[in-house]
Short mmCIF file of N, CA, C and O in Angstrom, two decimals:
data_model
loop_
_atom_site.label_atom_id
_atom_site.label_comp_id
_atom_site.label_asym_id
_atom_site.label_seq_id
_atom_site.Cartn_x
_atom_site.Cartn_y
_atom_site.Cartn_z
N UNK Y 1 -64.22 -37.10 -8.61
CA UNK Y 1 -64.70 -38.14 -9.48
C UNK Y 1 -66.21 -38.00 -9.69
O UNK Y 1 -66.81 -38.37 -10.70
N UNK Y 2 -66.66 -37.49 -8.76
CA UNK Y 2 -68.47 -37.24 -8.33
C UNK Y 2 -68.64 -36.23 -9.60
O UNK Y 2 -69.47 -36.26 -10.51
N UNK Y 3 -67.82 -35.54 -9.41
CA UNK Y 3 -68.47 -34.29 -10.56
C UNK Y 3 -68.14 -34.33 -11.68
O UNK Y 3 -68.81 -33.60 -12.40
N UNK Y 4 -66.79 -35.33 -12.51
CA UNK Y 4 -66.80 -35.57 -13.58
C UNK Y 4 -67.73 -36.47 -13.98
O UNK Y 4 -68.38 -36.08 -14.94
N UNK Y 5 -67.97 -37.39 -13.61
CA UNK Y 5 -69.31 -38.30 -13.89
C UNK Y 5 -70.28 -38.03 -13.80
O UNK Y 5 -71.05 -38.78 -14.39
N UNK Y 6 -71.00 -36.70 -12.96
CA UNK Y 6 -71.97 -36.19 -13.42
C UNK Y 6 -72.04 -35.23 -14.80
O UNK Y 6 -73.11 -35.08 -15.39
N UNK Y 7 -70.91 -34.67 -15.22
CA UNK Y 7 -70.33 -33.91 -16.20
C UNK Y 7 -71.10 -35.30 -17.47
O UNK Y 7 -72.23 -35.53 -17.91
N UNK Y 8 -70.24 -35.67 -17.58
CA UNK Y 8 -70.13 -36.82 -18.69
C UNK Y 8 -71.78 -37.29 -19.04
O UNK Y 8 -72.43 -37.29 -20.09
N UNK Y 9 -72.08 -37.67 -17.65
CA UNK Y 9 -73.63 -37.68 -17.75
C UNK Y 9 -74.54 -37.07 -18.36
O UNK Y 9 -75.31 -37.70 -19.09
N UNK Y 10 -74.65 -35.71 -18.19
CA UNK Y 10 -74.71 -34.82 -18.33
C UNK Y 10 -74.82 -34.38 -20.06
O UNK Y 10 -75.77 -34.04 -20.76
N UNK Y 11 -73.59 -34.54 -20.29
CA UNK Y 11 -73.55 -34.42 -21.52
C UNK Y 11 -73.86 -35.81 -22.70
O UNK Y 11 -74.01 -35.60 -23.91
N UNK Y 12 -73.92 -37.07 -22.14
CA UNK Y 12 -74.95 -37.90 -23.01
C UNK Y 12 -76.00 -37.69 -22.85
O UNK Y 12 -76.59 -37.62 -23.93
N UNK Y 13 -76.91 -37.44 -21.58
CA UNK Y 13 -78.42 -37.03 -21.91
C UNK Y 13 -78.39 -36.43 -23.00
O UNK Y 13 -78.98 -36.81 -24.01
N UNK Y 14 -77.58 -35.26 -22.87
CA UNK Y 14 -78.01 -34.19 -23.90
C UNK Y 14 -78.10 -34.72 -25.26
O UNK Y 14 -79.04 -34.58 -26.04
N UNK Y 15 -76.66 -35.55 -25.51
CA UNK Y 15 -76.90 -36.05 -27.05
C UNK Y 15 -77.63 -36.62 -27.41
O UNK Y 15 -78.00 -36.75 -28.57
N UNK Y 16 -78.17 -37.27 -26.13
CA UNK Y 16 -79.44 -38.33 -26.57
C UNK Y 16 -80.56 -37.89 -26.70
O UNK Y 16 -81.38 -38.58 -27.31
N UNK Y 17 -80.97 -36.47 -26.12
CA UNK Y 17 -82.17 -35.61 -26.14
C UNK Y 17 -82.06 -35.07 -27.89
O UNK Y 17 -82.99 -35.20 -28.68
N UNK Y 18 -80.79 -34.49 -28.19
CA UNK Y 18 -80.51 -33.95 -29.12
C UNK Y 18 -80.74 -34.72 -30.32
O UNK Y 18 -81.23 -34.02 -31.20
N UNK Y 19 -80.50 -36.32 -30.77
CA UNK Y 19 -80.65 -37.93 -30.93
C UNK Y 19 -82.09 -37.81 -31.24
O UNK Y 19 -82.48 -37.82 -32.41
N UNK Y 20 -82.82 -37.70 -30.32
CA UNK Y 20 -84.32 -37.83 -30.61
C UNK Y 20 -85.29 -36.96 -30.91
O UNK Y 20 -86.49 -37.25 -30.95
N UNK Y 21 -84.49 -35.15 -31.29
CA UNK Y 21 -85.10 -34.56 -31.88
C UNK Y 21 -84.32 -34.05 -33.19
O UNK Y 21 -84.21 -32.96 -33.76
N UNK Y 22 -83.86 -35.27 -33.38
CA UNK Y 22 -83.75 -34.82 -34.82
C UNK Y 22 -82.32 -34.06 -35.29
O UNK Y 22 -81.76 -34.11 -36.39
N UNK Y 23 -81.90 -33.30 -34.04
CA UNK Y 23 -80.64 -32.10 -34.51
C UNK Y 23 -79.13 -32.28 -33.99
O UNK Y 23 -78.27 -31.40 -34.06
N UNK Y 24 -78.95 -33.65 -33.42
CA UNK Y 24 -77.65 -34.43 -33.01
C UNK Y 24 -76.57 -34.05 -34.09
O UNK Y 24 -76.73 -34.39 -35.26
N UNK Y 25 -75.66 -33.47 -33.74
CA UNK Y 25 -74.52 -33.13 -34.57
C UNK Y 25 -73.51 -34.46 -34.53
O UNK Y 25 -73.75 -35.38 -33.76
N UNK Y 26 -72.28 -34.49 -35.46
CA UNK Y 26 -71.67 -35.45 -35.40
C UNK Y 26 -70.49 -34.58 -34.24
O UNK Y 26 -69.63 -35.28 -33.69
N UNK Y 27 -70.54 -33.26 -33.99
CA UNK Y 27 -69.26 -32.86 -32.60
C UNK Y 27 -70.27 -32.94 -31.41
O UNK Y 27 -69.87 -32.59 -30.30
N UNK Y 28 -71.57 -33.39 -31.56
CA UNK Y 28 -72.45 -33.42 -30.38
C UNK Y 28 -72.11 -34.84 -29.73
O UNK Y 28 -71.75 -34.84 -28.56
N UNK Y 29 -72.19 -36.05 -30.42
CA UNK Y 29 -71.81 -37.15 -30.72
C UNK Y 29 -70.38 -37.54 -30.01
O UNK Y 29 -70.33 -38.01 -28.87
N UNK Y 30 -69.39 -37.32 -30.72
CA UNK Y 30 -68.20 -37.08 -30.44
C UNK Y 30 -67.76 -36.34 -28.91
O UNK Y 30 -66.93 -36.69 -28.07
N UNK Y 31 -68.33 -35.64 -28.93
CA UNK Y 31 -67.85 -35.03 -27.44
C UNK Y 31 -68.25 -35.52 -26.33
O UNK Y 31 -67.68 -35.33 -25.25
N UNK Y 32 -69.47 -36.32 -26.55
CA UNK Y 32 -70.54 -37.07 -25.36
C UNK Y 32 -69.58 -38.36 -24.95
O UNK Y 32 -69.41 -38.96 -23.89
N UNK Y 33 -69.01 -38.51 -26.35
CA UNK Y 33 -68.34 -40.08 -26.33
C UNK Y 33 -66.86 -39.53 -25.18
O UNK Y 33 -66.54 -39.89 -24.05
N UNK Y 34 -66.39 -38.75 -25.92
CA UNK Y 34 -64.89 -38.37 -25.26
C UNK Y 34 -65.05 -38.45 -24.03
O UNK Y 34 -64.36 -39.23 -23.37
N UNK Y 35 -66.03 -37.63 -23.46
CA UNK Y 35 -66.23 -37.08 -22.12
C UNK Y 35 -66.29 -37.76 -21.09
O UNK Y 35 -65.83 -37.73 -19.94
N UNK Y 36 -67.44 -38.87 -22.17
CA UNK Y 36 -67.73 -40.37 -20.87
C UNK Y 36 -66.30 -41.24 -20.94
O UNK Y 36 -65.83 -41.93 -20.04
N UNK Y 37 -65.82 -41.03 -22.12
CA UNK Y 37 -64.63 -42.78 -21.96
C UNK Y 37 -63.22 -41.84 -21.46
O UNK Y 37 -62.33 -42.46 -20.88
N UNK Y 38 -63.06 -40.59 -21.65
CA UNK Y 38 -62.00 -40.23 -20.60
C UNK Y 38 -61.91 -40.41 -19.52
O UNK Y 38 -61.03 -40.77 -18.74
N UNK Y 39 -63.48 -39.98 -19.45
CA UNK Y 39 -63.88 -39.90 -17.29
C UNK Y 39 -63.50 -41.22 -16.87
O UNK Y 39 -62.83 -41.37 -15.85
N UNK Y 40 -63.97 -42.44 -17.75
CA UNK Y 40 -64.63 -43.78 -17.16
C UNK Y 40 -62.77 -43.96 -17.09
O UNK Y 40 -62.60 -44.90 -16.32
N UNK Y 41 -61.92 -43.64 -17.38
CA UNK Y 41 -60.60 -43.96 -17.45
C UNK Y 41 -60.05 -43.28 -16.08
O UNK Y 41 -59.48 -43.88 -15.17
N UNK Y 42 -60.34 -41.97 -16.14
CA UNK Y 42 -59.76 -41.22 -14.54
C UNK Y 42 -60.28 -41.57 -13.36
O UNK Y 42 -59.75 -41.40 -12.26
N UNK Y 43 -61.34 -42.09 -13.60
CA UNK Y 43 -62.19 -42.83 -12.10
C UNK Y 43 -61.71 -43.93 -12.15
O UNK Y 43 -61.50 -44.47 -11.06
N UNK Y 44 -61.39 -44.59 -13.27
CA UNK Y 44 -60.65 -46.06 -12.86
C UNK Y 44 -59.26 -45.88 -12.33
O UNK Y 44 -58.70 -46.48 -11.41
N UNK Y 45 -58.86 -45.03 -13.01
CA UNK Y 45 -57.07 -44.85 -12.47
C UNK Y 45 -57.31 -44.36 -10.83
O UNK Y 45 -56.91 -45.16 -9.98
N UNK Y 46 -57.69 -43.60 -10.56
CA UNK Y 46 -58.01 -43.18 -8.82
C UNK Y 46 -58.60 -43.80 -8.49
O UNK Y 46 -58.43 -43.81 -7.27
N UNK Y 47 -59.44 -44.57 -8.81
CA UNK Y 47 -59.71 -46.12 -7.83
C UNK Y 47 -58.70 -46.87 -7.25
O UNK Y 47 -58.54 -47.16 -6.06
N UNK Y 48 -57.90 -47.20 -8.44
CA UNK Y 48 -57.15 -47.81 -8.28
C UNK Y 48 -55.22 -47.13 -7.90
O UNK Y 48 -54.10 -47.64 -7.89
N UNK Y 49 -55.80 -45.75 -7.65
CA UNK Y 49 -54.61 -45.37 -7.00
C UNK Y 49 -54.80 -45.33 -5.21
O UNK Y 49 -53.98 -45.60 -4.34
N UNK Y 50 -56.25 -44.86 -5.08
CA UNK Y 50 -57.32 -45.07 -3.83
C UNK Y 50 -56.88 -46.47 -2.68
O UNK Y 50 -56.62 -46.55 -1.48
N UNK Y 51 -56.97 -47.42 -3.81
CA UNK Y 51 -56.97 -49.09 -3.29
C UNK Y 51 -55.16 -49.25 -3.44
O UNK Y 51 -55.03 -50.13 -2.59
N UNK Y 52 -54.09 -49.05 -3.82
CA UNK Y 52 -53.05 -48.83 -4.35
C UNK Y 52 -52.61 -50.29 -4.96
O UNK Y 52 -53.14 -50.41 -6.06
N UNK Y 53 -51.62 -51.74 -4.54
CA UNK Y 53 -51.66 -52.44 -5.22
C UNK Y 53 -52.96 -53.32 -4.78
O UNK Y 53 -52.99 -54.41 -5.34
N UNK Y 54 -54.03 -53.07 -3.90
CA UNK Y 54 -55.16 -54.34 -3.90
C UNK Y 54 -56.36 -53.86 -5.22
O UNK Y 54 -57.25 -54.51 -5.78
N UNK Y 55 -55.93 -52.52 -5.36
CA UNK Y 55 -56.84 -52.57 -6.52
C UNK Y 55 -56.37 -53.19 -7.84
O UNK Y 55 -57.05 -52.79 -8.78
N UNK Y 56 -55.34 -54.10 -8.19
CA UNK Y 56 -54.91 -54.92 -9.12
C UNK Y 56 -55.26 -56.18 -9.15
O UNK Y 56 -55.36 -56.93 -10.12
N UNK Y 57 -55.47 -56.42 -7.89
CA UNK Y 57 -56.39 -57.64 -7.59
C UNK Y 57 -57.38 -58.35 -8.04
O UNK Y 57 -58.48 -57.79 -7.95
N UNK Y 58 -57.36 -59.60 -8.58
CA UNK Y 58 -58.88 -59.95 -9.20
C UNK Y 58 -59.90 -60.41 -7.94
O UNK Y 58 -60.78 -61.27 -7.89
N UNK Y 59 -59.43 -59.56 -7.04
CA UNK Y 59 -60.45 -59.79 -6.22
C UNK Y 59 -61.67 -59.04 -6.25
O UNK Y 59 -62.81 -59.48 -6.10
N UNK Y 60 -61.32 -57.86 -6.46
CA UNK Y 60 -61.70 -56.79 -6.61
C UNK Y 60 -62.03 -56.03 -8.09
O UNK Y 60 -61.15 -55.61 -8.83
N UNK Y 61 -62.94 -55.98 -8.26
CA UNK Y 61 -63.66 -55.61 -9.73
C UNK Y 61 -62.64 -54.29 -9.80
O UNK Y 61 -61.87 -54.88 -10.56
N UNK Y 62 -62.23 -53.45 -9.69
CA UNK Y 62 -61.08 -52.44 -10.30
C UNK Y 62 -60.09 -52.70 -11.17
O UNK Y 62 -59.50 -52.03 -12.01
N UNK Y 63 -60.03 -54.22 -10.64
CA UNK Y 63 -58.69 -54.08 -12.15
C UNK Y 63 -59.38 -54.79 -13.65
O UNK Y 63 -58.67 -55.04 -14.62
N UNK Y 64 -61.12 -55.09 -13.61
CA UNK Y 64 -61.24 -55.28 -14.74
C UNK Y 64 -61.99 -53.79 -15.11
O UNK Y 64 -62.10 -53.59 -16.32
N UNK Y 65 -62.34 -53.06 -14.51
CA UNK Y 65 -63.07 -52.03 -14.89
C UNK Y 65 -62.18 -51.15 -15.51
O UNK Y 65 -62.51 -50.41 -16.45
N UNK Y 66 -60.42 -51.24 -14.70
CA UNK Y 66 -59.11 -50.26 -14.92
C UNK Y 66 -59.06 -51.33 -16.84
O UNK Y 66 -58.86 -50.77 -17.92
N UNK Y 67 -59.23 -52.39 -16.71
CA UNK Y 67 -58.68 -52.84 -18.26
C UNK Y 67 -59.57 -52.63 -19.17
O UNK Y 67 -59.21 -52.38 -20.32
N UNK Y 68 -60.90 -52.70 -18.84
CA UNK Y 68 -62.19 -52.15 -20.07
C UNK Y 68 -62.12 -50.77 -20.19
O UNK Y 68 -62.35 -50.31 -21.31
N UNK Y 69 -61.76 -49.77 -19.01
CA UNK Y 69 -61.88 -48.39 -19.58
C UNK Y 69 -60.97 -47.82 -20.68
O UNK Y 69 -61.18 -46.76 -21.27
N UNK Y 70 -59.65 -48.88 -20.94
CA UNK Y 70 -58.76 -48.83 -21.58
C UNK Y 70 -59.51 -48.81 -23.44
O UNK Y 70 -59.45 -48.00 -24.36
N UNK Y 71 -60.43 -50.70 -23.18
CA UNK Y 71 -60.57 -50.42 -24.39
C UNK Y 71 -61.60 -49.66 -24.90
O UNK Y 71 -61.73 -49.40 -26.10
N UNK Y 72 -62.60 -49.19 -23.72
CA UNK Y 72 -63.89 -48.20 -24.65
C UNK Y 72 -62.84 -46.82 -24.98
O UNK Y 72 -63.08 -46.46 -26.13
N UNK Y 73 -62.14 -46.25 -24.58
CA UNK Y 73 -61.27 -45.36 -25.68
C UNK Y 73 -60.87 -45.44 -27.17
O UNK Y 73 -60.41 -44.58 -27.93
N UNK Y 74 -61.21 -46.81 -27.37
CA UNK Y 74 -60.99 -47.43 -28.65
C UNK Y 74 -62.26 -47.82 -29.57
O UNK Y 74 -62.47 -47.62 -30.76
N UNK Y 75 -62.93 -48.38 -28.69
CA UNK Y 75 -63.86 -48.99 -29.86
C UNK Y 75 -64.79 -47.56 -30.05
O UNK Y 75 -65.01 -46.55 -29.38
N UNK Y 76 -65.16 -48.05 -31.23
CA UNK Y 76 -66.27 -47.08 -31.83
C UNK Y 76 -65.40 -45.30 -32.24
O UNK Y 76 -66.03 -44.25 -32.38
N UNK Y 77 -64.04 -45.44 -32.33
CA UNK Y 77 -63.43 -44.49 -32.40
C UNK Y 77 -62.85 -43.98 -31.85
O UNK Y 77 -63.41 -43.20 -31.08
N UNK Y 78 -61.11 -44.06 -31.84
CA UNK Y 78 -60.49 -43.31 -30.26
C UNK Y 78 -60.94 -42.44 -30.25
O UNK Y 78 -61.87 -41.98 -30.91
N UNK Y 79 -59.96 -41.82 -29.01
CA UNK Y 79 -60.70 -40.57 -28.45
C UNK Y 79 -59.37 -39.55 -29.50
O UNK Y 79 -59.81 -38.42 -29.74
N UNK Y 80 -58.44 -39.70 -29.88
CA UNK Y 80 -57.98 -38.85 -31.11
C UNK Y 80 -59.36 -38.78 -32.32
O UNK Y 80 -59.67 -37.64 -32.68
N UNK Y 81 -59.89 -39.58 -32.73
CA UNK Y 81 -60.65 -39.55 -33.73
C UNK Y 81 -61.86 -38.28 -32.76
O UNK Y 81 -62.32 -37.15 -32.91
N UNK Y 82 -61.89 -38.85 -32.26
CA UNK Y 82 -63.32 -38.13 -31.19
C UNK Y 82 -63.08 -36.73 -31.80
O UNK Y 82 -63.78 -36.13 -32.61
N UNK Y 83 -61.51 -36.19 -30.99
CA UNK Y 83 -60.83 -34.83 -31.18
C UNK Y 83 -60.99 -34.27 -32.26
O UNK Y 83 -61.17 -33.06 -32.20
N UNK Y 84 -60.98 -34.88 -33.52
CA UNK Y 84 -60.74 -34.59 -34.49
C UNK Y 84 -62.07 -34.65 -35.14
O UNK Y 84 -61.83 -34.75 -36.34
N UNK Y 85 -63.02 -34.65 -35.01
CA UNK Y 85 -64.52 -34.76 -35.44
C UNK Y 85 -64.61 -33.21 -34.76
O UNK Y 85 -64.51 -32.28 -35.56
N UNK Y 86 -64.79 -32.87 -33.22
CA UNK Y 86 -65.24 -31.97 -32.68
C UNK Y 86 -64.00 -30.91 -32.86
O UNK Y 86 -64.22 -29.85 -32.26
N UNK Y 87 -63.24 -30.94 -33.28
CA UNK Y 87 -61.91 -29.62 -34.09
C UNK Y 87 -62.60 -29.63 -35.40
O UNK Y 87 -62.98 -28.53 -35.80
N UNK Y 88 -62.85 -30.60 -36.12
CA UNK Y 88 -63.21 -30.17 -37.43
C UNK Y 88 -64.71 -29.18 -37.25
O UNK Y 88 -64.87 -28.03 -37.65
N UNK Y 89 -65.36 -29.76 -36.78
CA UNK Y 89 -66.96 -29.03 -36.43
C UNK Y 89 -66.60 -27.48 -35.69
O UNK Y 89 -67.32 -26.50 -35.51
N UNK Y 90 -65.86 -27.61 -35.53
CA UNK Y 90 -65.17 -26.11 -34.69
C UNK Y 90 -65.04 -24.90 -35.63
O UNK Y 90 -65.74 -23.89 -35.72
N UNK Y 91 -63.48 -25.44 -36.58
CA UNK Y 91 -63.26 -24.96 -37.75
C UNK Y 91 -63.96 -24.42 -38.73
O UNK Y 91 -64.11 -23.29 -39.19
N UNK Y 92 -64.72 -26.37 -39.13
CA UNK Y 92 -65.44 -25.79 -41.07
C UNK Y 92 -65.96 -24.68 -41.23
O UNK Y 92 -66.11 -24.11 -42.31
N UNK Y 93 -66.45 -24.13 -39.70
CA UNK Y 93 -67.65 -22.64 -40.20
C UNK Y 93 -66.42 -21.71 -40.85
O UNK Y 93 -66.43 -21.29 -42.01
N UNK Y 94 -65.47 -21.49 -39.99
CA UNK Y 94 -64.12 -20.90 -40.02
C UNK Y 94 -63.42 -20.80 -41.27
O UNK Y 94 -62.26 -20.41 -41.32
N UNK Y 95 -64.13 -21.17 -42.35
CA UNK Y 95 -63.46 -21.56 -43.40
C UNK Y 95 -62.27 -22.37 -43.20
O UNK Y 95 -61.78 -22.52 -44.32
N UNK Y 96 -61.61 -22.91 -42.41
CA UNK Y 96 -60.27 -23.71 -41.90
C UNK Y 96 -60.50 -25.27 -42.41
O UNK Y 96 -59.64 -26.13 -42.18
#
């Protein structure tokens, strides 16, 4: 979990470095997004496989973190849309 979240990290600095000079692509964008709201989804699911049913608990902040990671996959563009920004940016050079 340590090293996908540094991954993800990782790769928003970058967009955000990329963001402030000017040369931020829209698959630069897109991939920063994927990376973080997949991760933020697999660290919630192994949290909460970790804790097994007490991580369902509203005792315990896991099961709202397990229900928001759900919807940042959504807002601002699923992560199909995500896919499909950074496949197209792949391609267009490709003539495809």
């Amino acid at each position: 979990m340590a090293v996908e979240l540094k991954a993800a990290e990782l790769m928003v600095l970058e967009a955000a470095w990329k963001y402030d000079l000017g040369t931020a692509t829209d698959q630069d964008m897109a991939m920063a997004k994927l990376k973080a709201t997949e991760m933020l989804a697999m660290v919630a699911d192994e949290a909460i496989q970790i804790h097994g049913g007490m991580g369902l608990m509203e005792d315990l902040p896991l099961e709202r973190i397990w229900r928001d990671a759900r919807v940042e996959r959504i807002w601002e563009g699923t992560s199909e849309i995500q896919r499909h920004i950074i496949s197209r940016s792949m391609l267009r050079p490709l003539g495809a």
